[in-house]
Coordinates of C-alpha atoms and ligand atoms in Angstrom, one line a residue:
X399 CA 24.4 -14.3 -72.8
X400 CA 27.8 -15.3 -71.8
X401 CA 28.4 -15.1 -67.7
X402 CA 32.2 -14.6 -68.4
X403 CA 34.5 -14.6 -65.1
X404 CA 31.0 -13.1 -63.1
X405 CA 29.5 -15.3 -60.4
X406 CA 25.6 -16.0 -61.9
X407 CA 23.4 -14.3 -59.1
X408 CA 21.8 -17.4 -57.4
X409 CA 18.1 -18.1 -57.8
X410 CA 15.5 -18.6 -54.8
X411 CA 13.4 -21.1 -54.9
X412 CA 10.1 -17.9 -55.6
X413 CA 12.3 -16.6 -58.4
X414 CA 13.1 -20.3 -60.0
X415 CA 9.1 -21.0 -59.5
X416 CA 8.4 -17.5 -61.3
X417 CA 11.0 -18.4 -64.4
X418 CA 9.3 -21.6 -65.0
X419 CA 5.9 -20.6 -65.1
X420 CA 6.7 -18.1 -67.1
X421 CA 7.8 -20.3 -69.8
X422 CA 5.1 -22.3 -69.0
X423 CA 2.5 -19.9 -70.5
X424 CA 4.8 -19.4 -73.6
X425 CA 4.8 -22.9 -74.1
X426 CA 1.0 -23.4 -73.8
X427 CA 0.5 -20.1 -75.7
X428 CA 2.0 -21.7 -78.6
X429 CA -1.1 -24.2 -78.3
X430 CA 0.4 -27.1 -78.8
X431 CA 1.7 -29.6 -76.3
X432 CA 5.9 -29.5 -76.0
X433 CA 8.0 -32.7 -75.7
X434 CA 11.4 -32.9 -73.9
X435 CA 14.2 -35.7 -74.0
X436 CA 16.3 -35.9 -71.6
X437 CA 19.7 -38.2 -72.2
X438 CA 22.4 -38.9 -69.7
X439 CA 26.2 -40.3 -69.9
X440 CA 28.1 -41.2 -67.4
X441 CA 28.1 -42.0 -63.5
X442 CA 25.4 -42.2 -60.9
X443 CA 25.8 -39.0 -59.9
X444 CA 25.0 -37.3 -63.4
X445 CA 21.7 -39.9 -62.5
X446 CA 21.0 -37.8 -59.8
X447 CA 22.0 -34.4 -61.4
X448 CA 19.0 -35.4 -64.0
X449 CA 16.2 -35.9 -61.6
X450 CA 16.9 -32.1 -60.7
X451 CA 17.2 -31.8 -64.8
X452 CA 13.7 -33.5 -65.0
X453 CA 11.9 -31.8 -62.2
X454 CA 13.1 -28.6 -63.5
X455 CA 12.2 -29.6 -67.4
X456 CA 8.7 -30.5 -65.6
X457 CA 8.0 -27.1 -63.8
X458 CA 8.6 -25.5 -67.1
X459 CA 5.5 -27.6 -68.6
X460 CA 7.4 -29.8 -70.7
X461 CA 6.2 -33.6 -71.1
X462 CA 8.6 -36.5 -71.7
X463 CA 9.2 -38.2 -74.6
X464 CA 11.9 -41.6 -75.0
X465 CA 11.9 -40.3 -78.9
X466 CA 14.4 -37.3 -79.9
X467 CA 12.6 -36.5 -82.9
X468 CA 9.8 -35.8 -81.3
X469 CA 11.3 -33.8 -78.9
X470 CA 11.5 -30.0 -78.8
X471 CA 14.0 -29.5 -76.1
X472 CA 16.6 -32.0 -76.2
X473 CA 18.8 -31.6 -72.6
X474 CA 22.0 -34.1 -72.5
X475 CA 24.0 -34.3 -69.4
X476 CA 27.2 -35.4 -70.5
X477 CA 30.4 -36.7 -69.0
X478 CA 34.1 -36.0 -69.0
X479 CA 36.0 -39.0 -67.8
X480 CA 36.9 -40.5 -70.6
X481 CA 37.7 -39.2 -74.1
X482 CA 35.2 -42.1 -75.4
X483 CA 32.4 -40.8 -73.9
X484 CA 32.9 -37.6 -75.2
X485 CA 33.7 -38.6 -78.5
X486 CA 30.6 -40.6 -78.4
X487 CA 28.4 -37.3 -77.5
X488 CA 29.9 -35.2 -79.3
X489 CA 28.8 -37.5 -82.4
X490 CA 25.1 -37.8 -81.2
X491 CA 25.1 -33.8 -80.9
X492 CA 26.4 -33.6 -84.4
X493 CA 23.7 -35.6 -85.5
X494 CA 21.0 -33.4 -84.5
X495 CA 21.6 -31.2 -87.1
X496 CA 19.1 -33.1 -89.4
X497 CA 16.4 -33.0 -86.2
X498 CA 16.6 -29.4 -86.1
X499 CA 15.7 -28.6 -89.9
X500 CA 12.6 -31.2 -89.2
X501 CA 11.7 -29.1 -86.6
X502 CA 13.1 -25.2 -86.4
X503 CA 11.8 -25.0 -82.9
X504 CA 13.9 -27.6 -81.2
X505 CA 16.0 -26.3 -78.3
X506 CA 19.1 -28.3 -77.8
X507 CA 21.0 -27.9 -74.3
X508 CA 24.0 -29.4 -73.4
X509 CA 25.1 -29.4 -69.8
X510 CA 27.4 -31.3 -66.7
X511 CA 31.0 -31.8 -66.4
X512 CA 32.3 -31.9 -70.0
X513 CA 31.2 -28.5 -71.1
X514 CA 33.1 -27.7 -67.9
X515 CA 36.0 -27.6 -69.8
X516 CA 37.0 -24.6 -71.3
X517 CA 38.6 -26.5 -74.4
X518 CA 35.3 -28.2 -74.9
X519 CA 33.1 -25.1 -74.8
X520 CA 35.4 -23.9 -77.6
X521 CA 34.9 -26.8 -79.8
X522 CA 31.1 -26.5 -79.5
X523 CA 30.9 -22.8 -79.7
X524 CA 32.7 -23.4 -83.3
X525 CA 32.0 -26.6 -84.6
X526 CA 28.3 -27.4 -83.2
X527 CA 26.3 -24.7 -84.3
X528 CA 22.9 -26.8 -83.8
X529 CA 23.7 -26.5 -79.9
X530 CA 22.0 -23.3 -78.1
X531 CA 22.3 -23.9 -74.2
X532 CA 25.4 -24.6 -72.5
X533 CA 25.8 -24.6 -68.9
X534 CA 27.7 -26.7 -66.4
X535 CA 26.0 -28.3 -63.1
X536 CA 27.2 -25.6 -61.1
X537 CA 24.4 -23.5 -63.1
X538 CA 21.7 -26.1 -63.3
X539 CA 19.1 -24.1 -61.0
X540 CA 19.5 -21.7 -64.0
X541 CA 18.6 -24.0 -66.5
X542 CA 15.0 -22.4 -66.6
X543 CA 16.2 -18.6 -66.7
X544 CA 19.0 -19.7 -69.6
X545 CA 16.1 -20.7 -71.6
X546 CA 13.5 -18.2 -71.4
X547 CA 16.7 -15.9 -72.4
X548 CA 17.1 -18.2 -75.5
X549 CA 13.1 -18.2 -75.9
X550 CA 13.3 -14.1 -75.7
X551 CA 16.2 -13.5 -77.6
X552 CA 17.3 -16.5 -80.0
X553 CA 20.7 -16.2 -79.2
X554 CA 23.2 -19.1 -78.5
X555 CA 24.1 -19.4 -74.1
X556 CA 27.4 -20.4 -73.0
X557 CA 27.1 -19.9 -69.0
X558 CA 30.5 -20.5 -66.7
X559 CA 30.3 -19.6 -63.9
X560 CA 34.0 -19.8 -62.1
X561 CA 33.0 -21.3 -58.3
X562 CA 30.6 -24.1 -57.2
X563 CA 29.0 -21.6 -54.8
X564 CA 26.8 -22.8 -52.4
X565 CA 24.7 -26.2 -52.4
X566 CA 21.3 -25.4 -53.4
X567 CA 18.5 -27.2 -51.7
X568 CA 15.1 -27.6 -52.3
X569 CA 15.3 -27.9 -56.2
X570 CA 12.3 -30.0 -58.1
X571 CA 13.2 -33.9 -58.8
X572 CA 11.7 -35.5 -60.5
X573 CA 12.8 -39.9 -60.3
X574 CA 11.9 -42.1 -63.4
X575 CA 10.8 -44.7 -60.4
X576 CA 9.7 -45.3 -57.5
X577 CA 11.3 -48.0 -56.1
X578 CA 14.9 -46.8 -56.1
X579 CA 15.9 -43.4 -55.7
X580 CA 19.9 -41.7 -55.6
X581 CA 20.6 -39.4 -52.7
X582 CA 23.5 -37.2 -53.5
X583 CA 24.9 -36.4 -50.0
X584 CA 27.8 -34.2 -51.6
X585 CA 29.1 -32.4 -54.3
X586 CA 33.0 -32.3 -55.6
X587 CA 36.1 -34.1 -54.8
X588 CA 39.4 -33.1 -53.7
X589 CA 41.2 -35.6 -54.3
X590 CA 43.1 -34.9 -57.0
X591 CA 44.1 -38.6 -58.5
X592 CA 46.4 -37.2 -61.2
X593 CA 44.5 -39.2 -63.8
X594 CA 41.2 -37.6 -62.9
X595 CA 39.3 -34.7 -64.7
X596 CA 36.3 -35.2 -62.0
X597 CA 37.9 -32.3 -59.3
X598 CA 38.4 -30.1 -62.3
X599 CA 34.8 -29.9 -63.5
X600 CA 32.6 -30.7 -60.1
X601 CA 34.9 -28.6 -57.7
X602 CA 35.9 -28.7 -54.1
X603 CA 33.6 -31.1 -51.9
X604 CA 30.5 -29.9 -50.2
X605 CA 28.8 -31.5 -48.1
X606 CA 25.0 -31.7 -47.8
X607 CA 23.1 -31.0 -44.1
X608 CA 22.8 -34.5 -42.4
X609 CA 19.1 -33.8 -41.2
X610 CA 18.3 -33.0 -44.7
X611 CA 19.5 -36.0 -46.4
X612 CA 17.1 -37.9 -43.6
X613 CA 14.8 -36.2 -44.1
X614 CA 14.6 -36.8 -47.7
X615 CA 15.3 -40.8 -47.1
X616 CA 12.5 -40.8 -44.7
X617 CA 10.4 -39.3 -47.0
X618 CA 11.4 -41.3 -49.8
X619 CA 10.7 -44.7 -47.7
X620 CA 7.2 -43.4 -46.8
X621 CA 6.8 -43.5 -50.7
X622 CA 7.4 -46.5 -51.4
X623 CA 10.9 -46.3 -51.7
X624 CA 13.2 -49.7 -51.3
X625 CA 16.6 -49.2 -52.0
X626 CA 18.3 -45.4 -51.7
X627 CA 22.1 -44.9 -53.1
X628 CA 24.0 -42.2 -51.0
X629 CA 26.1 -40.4 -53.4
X630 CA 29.2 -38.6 -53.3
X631 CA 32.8 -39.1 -55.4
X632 CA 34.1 -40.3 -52.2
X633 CA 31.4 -40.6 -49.3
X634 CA 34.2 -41.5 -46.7
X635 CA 35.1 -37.7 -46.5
X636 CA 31.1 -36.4 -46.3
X637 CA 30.8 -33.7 -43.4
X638 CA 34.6 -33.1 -43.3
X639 CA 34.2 -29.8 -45.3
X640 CA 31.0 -29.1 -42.5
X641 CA 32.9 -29.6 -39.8
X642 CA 29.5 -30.4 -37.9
X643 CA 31.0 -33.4 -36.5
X644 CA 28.5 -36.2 -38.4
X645 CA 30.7 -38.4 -40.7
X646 CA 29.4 -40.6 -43.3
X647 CA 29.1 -43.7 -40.9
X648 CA 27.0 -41.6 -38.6
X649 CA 24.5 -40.9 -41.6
X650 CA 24.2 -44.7 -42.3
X651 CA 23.4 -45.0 -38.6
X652 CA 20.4 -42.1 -38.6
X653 CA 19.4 -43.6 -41.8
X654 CA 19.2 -47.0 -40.7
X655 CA 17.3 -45.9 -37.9
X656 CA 13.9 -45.1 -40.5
X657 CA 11.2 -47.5 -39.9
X658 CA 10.1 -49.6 -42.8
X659 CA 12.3 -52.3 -45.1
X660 CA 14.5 -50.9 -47.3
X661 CA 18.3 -51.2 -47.9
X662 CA 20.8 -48.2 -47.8
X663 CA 23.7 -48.2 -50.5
X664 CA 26.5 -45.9 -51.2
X665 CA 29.0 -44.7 -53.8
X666 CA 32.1 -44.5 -53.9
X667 CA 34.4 -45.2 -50.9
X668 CA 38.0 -44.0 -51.7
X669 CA 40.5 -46.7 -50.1
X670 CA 42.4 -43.9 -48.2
X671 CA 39.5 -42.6 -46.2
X672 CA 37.7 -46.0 -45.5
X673 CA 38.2 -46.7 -42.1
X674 CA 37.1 -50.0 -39.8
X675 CA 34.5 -47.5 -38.4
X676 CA 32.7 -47.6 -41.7
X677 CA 32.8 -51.5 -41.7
X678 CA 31.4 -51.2 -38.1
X679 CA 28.8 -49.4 -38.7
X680 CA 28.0 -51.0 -41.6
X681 CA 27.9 -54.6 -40.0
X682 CA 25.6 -53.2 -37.3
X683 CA 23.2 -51.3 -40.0
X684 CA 20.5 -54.1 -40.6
X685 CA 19.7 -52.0 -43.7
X686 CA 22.9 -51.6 -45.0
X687 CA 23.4 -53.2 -48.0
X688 CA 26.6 -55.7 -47.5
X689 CA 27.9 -54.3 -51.1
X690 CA 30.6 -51.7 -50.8
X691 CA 32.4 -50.4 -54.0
X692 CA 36.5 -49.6 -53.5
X693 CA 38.0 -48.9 -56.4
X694 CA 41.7 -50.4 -55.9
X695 CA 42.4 -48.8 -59.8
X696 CA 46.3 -50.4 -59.7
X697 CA 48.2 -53.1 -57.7
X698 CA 51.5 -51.7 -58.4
X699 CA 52.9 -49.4 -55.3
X700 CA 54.5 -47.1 -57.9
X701 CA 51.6 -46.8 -59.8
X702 CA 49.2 -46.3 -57.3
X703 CA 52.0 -42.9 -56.3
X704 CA 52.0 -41.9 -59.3
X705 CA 48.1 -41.8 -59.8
X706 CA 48.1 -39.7 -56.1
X707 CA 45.9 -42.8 -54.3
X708 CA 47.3 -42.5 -51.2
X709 CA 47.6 -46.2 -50.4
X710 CA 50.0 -49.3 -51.7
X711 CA 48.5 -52.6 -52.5
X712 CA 49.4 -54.6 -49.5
X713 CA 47.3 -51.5 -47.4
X714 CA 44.3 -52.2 -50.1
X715 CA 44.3 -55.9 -49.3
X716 CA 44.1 -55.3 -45.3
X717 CA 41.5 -53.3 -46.3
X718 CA 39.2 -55.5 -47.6
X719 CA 40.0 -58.5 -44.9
X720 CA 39.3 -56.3 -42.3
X721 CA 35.8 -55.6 -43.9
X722 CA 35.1 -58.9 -45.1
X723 CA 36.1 -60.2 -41.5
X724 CA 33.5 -57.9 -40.1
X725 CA 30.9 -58.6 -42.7
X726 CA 31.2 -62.2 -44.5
X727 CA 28.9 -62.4 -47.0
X728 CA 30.3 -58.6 -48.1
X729 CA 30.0 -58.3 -51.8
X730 CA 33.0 -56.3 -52.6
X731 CA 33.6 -54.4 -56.6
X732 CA 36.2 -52.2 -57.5
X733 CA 37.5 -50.2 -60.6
X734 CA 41.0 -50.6 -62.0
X735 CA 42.7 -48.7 -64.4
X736 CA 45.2 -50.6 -67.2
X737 CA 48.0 -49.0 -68.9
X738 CA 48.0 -46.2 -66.8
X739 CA 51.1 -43.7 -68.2
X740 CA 54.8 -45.4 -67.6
X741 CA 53.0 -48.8 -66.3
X742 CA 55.2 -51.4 -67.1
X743 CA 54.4 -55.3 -68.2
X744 CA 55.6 -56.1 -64.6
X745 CA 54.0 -53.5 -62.6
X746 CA 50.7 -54.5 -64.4
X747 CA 51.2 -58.1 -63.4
X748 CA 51.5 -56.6 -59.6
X749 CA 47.3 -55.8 -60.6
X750 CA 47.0 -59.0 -61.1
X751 CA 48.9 -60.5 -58.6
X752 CA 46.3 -58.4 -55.9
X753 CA 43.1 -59.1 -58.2
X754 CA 43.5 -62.6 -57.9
X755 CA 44.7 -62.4 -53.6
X756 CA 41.5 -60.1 -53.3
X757 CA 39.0 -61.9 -55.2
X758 CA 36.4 -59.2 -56.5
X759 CA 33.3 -60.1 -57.1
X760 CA 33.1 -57.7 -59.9
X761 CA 35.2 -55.4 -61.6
X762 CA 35.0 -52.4 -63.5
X763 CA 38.2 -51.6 -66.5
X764 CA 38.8 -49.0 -67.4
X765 CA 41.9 -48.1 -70.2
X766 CA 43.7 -44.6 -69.1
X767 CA 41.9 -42.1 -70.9
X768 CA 43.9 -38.8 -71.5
X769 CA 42.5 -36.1 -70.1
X770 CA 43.7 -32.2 -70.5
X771 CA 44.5 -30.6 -67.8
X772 CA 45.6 -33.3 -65.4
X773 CA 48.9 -34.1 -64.4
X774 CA 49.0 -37.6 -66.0
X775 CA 48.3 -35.8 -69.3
X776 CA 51.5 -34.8 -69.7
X777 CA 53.6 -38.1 -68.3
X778 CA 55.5 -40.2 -70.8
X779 CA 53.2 -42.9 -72.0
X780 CA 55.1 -45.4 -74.1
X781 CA 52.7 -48.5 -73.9
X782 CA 50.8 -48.6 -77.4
X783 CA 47.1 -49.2 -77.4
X784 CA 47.3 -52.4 -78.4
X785 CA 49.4 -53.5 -75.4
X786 CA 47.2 -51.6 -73.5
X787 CA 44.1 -53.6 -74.8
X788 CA 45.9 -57.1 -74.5
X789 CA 46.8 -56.4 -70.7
X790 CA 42.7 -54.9 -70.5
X791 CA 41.9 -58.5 -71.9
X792 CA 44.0 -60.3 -69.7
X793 CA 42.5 -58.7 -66.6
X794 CA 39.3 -59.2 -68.1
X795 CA 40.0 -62.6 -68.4
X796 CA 41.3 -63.1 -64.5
X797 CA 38.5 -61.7 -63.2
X798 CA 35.8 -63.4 -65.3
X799 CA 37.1 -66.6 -63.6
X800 CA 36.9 -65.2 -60.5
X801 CA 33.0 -63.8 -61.0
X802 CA 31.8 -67.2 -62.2
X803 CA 33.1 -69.0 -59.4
X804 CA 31.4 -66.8 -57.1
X805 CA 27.9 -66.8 -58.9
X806 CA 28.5 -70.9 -59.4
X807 CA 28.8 -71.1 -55.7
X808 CA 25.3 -69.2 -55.4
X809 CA 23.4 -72.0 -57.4
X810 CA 21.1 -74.1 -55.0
X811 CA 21.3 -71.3 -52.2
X812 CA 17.8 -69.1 -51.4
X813 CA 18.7 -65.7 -51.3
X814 CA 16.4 -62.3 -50.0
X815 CA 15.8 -60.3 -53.6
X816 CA 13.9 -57.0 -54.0
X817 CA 12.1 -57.1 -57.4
X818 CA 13.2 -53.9 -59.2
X819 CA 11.2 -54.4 -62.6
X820 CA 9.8 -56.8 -64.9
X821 CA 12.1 -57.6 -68.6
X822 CA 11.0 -58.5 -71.9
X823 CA 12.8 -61.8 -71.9
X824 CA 9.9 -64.6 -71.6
X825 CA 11.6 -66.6 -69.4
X826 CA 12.9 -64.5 -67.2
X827 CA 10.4 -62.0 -66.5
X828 CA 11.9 -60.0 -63.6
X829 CA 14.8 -57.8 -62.9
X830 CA 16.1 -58.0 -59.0
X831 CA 19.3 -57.5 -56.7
X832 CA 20.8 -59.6 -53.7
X833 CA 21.0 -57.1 -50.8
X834 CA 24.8 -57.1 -52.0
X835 CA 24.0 -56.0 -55.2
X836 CA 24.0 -59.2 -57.1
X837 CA 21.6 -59.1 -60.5
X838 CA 18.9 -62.1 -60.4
X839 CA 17.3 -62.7 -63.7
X840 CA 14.2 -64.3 -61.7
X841 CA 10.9 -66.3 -62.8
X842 CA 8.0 -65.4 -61.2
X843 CA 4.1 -64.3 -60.9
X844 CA 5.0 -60.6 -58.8
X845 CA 4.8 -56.8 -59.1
X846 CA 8.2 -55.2 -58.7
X847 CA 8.7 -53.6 -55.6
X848 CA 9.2 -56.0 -52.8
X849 CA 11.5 -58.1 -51.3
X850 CA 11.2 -61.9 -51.9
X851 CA 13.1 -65.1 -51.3
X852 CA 14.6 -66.5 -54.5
X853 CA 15.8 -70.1 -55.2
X854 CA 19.4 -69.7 -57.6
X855 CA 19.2 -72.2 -60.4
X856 CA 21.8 -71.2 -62.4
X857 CA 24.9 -68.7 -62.7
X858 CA 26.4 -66.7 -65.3
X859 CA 29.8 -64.3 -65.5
X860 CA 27.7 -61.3 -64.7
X861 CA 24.1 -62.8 -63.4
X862 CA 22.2 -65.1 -61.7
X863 CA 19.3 -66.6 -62.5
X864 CA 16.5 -68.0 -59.9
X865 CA 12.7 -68.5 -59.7
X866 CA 10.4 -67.0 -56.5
X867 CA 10.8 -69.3 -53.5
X868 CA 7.7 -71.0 -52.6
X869 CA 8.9 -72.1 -49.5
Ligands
SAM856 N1 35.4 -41.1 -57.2 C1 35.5 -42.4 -57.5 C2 36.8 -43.0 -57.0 O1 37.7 -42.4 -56.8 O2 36.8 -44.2 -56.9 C3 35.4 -42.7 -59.0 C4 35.0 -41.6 -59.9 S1 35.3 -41.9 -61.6 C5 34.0 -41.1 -62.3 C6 35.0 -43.6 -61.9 C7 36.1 -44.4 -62.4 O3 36.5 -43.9 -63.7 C8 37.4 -44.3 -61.6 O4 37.3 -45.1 -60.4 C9 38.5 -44.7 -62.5 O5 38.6 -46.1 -62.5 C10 37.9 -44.3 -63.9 N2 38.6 -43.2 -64.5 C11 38.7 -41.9 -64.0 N3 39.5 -41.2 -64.8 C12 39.9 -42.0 -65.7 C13 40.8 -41.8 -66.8 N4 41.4 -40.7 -67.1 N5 41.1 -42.9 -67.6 C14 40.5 -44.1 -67.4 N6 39.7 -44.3 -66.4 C15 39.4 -43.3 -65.6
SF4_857 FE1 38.5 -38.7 -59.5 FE2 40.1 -39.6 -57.5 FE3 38.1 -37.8 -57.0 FE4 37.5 -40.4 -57.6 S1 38.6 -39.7 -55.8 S2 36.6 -38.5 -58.5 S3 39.1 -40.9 -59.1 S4 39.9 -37.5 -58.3

């Protein structure tokens, strides 16, 4: 079944519960129990694309397994933003070739933003034969019809469907935990940074209902929940497409309003549309985690044009005074971009220059990743790889300084911690975060789940490391 340039009819929630018990009977008919794995690339929001994945894979009857060659559906939700990562999943697909002659009744789907991209459902249509489903998020509530058309009729799926359509609520999820839990509060960017595939593949932004997104916290928090991530490729425009009147600050505030300890985090701010509001509300939120992630991606005024950011370097910088006056002990991360087409040995030392005036506390690099379709696909790109890489290790470099001065300044302090799992490593036997985001390899005799004091004894470029406070 291919959907061509026809808009998939949507399904209702009675029709999606219909599908999925449907294959529900096939799958017990066959009188044996079936096993699904579920693998995901890429950003927080393809996390929060595959707890729909899961709670739709779990309505159908399937059971989890962390093993692939157990599995009989394998679903992977892959990424598009960089040409590694799909290099990278294109190779594990091709290496399920050998799974599927082990077991002829393994169902592979592959799904999310790159086979979003024409190009790429090419490739896989020719050269990855062991692939049966292929659909794109904006068909995910499909998923379960998609495959009981495969189950029925053994033919390969490639469903495109042109528009985003409508947000669909009310959609199983299933979390892996309880303790931490993604909120997407909207869909698709608009943005248009010419290095970007993202607005190509996820659409035009849409907004999620306010009350619902409460709704779902409040719930969430009455589960247990301590630490919710709101979701969007650039929260700071949320309700703009809605018109409704409730920005993204406002839905901090409603949130923060829901009894019970828990923090409230969010990704990611775009520079251009954070505005002192945000930091306002924010500072007044007692929930509100002081972490706030603004990716800067260049320092250089012509760069940052070029790449469509909407903001010079000297704006960035007043940025984050502004919300580290308002919130001191802000922990503030960003993502940056080397060797971006036409950047010159001078222009990158302008990234510098503001890395080292800001002082991150962590840093994402990134090397410019070509991607088809976008306008800095076809710029002139002289830099070699290799200059690109030493100016990525230079960064790299700056910024590691940086990070260990920070975490050295943490050691002797007691800082608030909420336990978010237990490790293997003996010593270390727990996982937790600072309220800014900070990772605390921790000693101590605790569950996960709550929110403890924790002595820092020691500091690394990446971590901390503490033991429960007994004061
Ligand atoms: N919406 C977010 C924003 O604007 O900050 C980020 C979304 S993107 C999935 C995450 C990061 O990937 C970006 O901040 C950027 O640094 C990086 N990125 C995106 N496209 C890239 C490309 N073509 N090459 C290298 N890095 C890229
Ligand atoms: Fe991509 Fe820019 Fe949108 Fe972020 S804001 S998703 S970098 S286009």
């Amino acid at each position: 079944m291919d959907y061509g340039q026809t808009k998939p009819a949507r399904s209702g929630p009675e029709r999606l519960r219909a599908v999925c018990g449907r294959i529900k009977n096939l799958i017990e008919a066959e009188g044996t129990p079936a096993l699904a794995f579920l693998d995901t690339y890429g950003c927080q929001q393809n996390e929060a694309d595959s707890d729909i994945l899961r709670g739709l894979i779990g309505e159908m009857g399937y059971s989890f397994t962390d093993d692939e060659n157990k599995a009989d559906l394998i679903v992977i939700n892959t990424c598009a933003v960089r040409e590694h990562a799909q290099m990278r999943i294109l190779g594990n697909v091709g290496a399920l070739t050998h799974a599927k002659k082990q077991n002829p009744r393994l169902i592979v789907a592959l799904c999310g933003c790159m086979v979003r991209q024409e190009h790429m459902i090419e490739k896989v249509k020719r050269s990855y034969r062991v692939v049966d489903i292929v659909f794109g998020m904006h068909e995910m509530s499909k998923f379960p019809e998609l495959l009981e058309q495969f189950l029925l009729t053994g033919k390969r799926i490639f469903a495109r469907s042109p528009e985003e359509g409508e947000i669909e609520e009310n959609l199983p999820v299933l979390r892996e935990g309880k303790i931490k839990a993604r909120i997407p509060v909207m869909y698709g960017c608009n943005n248009f940074c010419s290095y970007c595939v993202v607005p190509f593949v996820r659409g035009r932004e849409r907004s999620r209902d306010a009350a619902l997104i409460t709704d779902e916290a409040r719930s969430l928090v009455e589960n247990g929940c301590k630490d919710i991530m709101l979701l969007g490729q650039n929260v700071n425009s949320y309700g703009l497409d809605r018109g409704a009147g409730t920005d993204f600050s406002d839905l901090i505030a409603g949130i923060n309003e829901i009894p019970g300890e828990f923090l409230i985090r969010f990704m990611t701010s775009h520079p251009k549309d954070a505005t002192e509001k945000l930091f306002s509300v924010m500072a007044a939120s007692e929930k509100c985690a002081r972490h706030i992630h603004l990716p800067v991606q260049s320092g250089n005024d012509r760069v940052l044009r070029a790449m469509n950011r909407g903001y010079t370097g000297e704006e960035y910088a007043d940025l984050a005074e502004k919300a580290r006056r308002l919130m001191p002990d802000l922990v503030l991360t960003t993502d940056v971009i080397v060797g971006f087409p036409g950047e010159t040995d001078r222009e990158f030392e302008d990234t510098l220059e503001l890395v080292k005036k800001v002082e991150f506390d962590a840093m994402f690099t990134f090397i410019f990743s070509k991607r088809e379709g976008t306008p800095a696909a076809c710029m002139d790109d002289p830099v070699t790889r290799s200059e690109k890489q030493a100016r990525f290790d230079r960064l790299l470099e700056v910024q590691n300084v940086i990070s260990e001065k920070k975490h050295a300044a943490c050691i002797g302090k007691t800082v608030k911690v909420l336990i978010d799992g237990e490790t293997k490593n003996s010593e270390y036997n727990l996982s937790s975060r600072t309220n800014g985001g900070r990772l605390v390899h921790l000693r101590g005799n605790l569950a996960p789940g709550g929110f403890v004091n924790a002595e820092i004894t020691g500091a690394a470029t990446w971590a901390l490391f503490g033991e429960v406070s007994r004061r």
